[in-house]
Amino acid sequence: MKTSANYNFQATEKKWQQVWRQSVCANKPVAAAAKEKCYVLEMFMYPSGRVHIGHVRNFMIGDVIARFKKAKGFDVLHPVGWDAFGLPAENAALANAVHPKDWTYENISLMRKQLELFGFSYDWDREFATCDENYYAVQQKIFLDMYKKGLVYRKESMVNWDPVDNCVLANEQVIDGRGWRSGAIVESRQLSQWFFKITAYANELLKSLKSLEGWPEKVRAMQERWIGHSRGLMLRFEAKDKDGQSLQDLSVYSTRPETIFGASFLAISAQHPLAQKLAKTSSAIAEFINSCSKNSVTTEDMDKMEKLGIDTGVQAFCSLLGDRALPVYIANFVLQTYGTGAIFGTPAHDTRDWDFAKKYGLPIKLVIKPSAGNDVNLQAGSYLGNGTMIDSEFLNGKTAPEAKECIIEHCEKTGVGKASEFYRLRDWGISRQRYWGCPIPMIHCQKCGVVPANEKDLPIALPVDVTFNQPGNPLDRHPTWSKTKCPSCGAPAHRETDTMDTFVDSSWYFIRFCQDGASDLGKFDRKQIERWLPVDFYIGGIEHAILHLLYARFFTKALRDCGYINLNEPFSALFTQGMVCHKTFKHKDGRWLAPDEIESKKGEAICKADGTVVDVGRSEKMSKSKKNVVSPDEMVRIYGADSVRMFVLSDSPVDKDMEWSDEGITGCWRFINRFWRLVVMFGEKYSQTKKASPSFIQLDCLKHETKADFKRVLRSISQIGGLYEVFQFNRAIAAVHDAVNVMYDLLNHVESYSDAFRDLLLLTNVVMAPITPHLSEEVNQKLGNPKMLSETCWPDFGRYELKQEMVTIAVQVNGKLRATLEALPDAMQSELEHAARNINAVKKYIPAGGAKKVIFVPGKIINFVV
RNA sequence: GCCCGUGUGGUGGAAUGGUAGACACUACAGACUUAAAAUCUGUUGUCGGUAACGACGUGGGGGUUCAAGUCCCUCCACGGGCACCA
């Protein structure tokens, strides 16, 4: 498809990839303590079998930063690895009769080859997979240490059970009531599970979010919400039956205790102990509770769900309210899992309570009066704003926030209540009933109970001889694997057959990368780890905003407290990139068509097979089901790695979604050839005219208009470093385009300035190199630079005088542009004003009396106000 | 419902409060070619005008300012996240 007259990317890319691999210093951080370190990391990949173009975009961001920082003189760590445990390996085992281990390592080697095509500057010597025995051995050791520290426990609990994957899911892995991977409706089951006590860090995880200034505001907000801190009052009520007999105490938590005097009912959840008790004697209550448990948990249903309740006949008393009793309802909108599973309802100041009161005819009493002029219509809805307390006894006259503090204090003093805090965050359940994961190093002994495995027995390795021909966990039915001796009493015992959630594996992999191959990987090498951490640039998708990033933060803090490392936060800067999208094509018969089944004719998309016109849909995230995917290998084969590398960063800012298009990728391919041609054309001229010429550094020797062009190119490329720093690769590429366009013009009168032009090409090439390293290395060689590009420093543009000699001044009248003026940058107002007044286009707008006022911004603008 | 984004030509997108539309794509024209492709050179926000030029123009409305895509208020549309969290 592409002719040989062009830049030969096939040969060139292969050649330099080989050279880089052999060169000692190209991809590896040099042990240079004097240099400042820079740890660049992209979220590692699950070895599904194929590298997706979205991965390429992710890795490209990291690669540009890594190469750029290296050129800037940093000691750079840029590793790569594999998040290799997980369910798909078992599914593949089931479907294709291959062992998960073979499937995984096979995929890794396929994907490694794909990655190699792109020339990423990875330190391949540090590569590992989380299913490597020497990786998960350390993970088991960490688990035991966390157990000793009280950060791991086992409890019977209701869990999210995915009936398709036959597996437990963490709360974070349930999305809209469905399993995050299988999409099946999640069921509740009672099981014994291992938990990490992430809630012990709820406060710290929340507080230190503030210190993460290099994180997107959005991700911090999502985590903050997920941890969900609230502060309020725990208030004690007494529940009495209709005969006035005391039933039990009822604790009610509220974040708005100041509204208590407006309360008109109490509501408890269907799972509340009192509800369960009452159900035994009332069939109506039992029936209601039963109907609540049937409620679906999907988003749409929740939206539509009506607030329902049943009056239990129970009365609740609180000394704050004197003799006034509140009726106790069981309500479907009260959650047992938050607070105490009981609330007091203040219909005037809460939307849900208002809905409920309307439905059941309960009083709606205003206790917060809005400031003057704002009328409240309690018949239309609740009032959620601020104001002054009324009808609230000792709170009257205070503002709502003041009243909140006041009532908390009052209740603490009188003992009727207590200031309380709650978090939404739950402990992290990590038990998975799967084979392909890190075994939990615990042992069940009939006599001693659950005991940790001996450290000297680590790793507890996965057995290889397992079968996948029936549902459930293969470790459970392995004839011998789980049989062992109790480390404590020596009696026969059996191993825990659950394995760890794979999110555990990815919670500390960035720490392992810090150790080089020569170190003892069985232990934490603090010196190496603390040299590199924290990660300076962490790059990945927004979909990990909560799960992975929260777990990794938790692990870092837990490892700190177990004495492994001295670090509070693992990632100083986080960058979330957008997705790669593509148009979709739908055949008239309803089939989705792949991009390579389409050709475009006269602006219409035509199906190659039968010539029919195809419906072109909007650009969407690439997905196999809609066939709107492109293969990275195929793209490299047709256009070369540098074209693909350039395109994924080209048009859109990298934090936004981009659209993959044929026009876009061919555009990049054309640019690469265009730059190459520029170098070739220059080379031909240069060899003919080689003679004494000024070095371009002495810009004064150049002709005026040539000098201006030189300066313009220099200005364009000099900004590129700054643009890399702030991840504005699309603008960096625009600057490169601009520079190359100017150089094409320059080439026409370059004869007498050839050395200077050569320098200009070399400089441009250096700043392009992080994006198009193969092309740049080749150009560098062709221009006769003896030093390899990967060893070349970033140019110091400070040594060039880049100021423009003439600037264009905008001449405005009343802020409207009427003309422009060429002037020296430091021209005085008086002379410019005089010149501007004499321009006809300006003169006609200025009245005879002259301008009222003249605004002058040196070097930029002169504005006549008339 | 709440929170966070986003809104600029035919398209992707640029613009420290200071010449809106950089750069790229598409389209069109010219050069080269027997021809096509590729390449090179132009043009390409809209309306009016042969032109010079003029008017309009950054989702809508209002405001601050000599000057607003940019700041403030308000409304609309789209996208994402959370969702009965007491």
mmCIF file of N, CA and C in Angstrom, chain A residues 194 278 280 445 516 522 565 567 611 619 803:
data_model
loop_
_atom_site.group_PDB
_atom_site.id
_atom_site.type_symbol
_atom_site.label_atom_id
_atom_site.label_comp_id
_atom_site.label_asym_id
_atom_site.label_seq_id
_atom_site.Cartn_x
_atom_site.Cartn_y
_atom_site.Cartn_z
ATOM 1 N N TRP A 194 -12.846 -13.693 54.292
ATOM 2 C CA TRP A 194 -11.701 -12.930 54.804
ATOM 3 C C TRP A 194 -11.871 -11.470 54.418
ATOM 4 N N LEU A 278 -41.189 -7.731 65.926
ATOM 5 C CA LEU A 278 -42.619 -7.458 65.748
ATOM 6 C C LEU A 278 -43.255 -8.392 64.723
ATOM 7 N N LYS A 280 -42.894 -11.396 64.383
ATOM 8 C CA LYS A 280 -43.280 -12.682 64.966
ATOM 9 C C LYS A 280 -44.726 -12.690 65.445
ATOM 10 N N CYS A 445 -7.798 -25.713 61.580
ATOM 11 C CA CYS A 445 -7.511 -26.862 62.438
ATOM 12 C C CYS A 445 -8.721 -27.085 63.334
ATOM 13 N N ASP A 516 15.391 -4.044 41.495
ATOM 14 C CA ASP A 516 15.966 -4.581 40.261
ATOM 15 C C ASP A 516 16.189 -6.078 40.410
ATOM 16 N N GLY A 522 12.447 -11.784 47.395
ATOM 17 C CA GLY A 522 11.657 -12.358 48.479
ATOM 18 C C GLY A 522 11.459 -11.378 49.636
ATOM 19 N N ILE A 565 7.643 -0.068 54.620
ATOM 20 C CA ILE A 565 8.116 1.122 53.904
ATOM 21 C C ILE A 565 7.720 2.367 54.676
ATOM 22 N N LEU A 567 6.085 5.476 53.778
ATOM 23 C CA LEU A 567 5.406 6.191 52.692
ATOM 24 C C LEU A 567 3.926 6.296 53.034
ATOM 25 N N GLY A 611 -21.776 -3.837 -1.784
ATOM 26 C CA GLY A 611 -21.969 -2.520 -2.386
ATOM 27 C C GLY A 611 -23.134 -1.713 -1.843
ATOM 28 N N SER A 619 -19.492 8.158 16.979
ATOM 29 C CA SER A 619 -18.274 7.562 17.490
ATOM 30 C C SER A 619 -18.506 7.063 18.922
ATOM 31 N N LYS A 803 13.323 36.586 20.894
ATOM 32 C CA LYS A 803 12.368 37.687 20.796
ATOM 33 C C LYS A 803 12.128 38.102 19.354
#
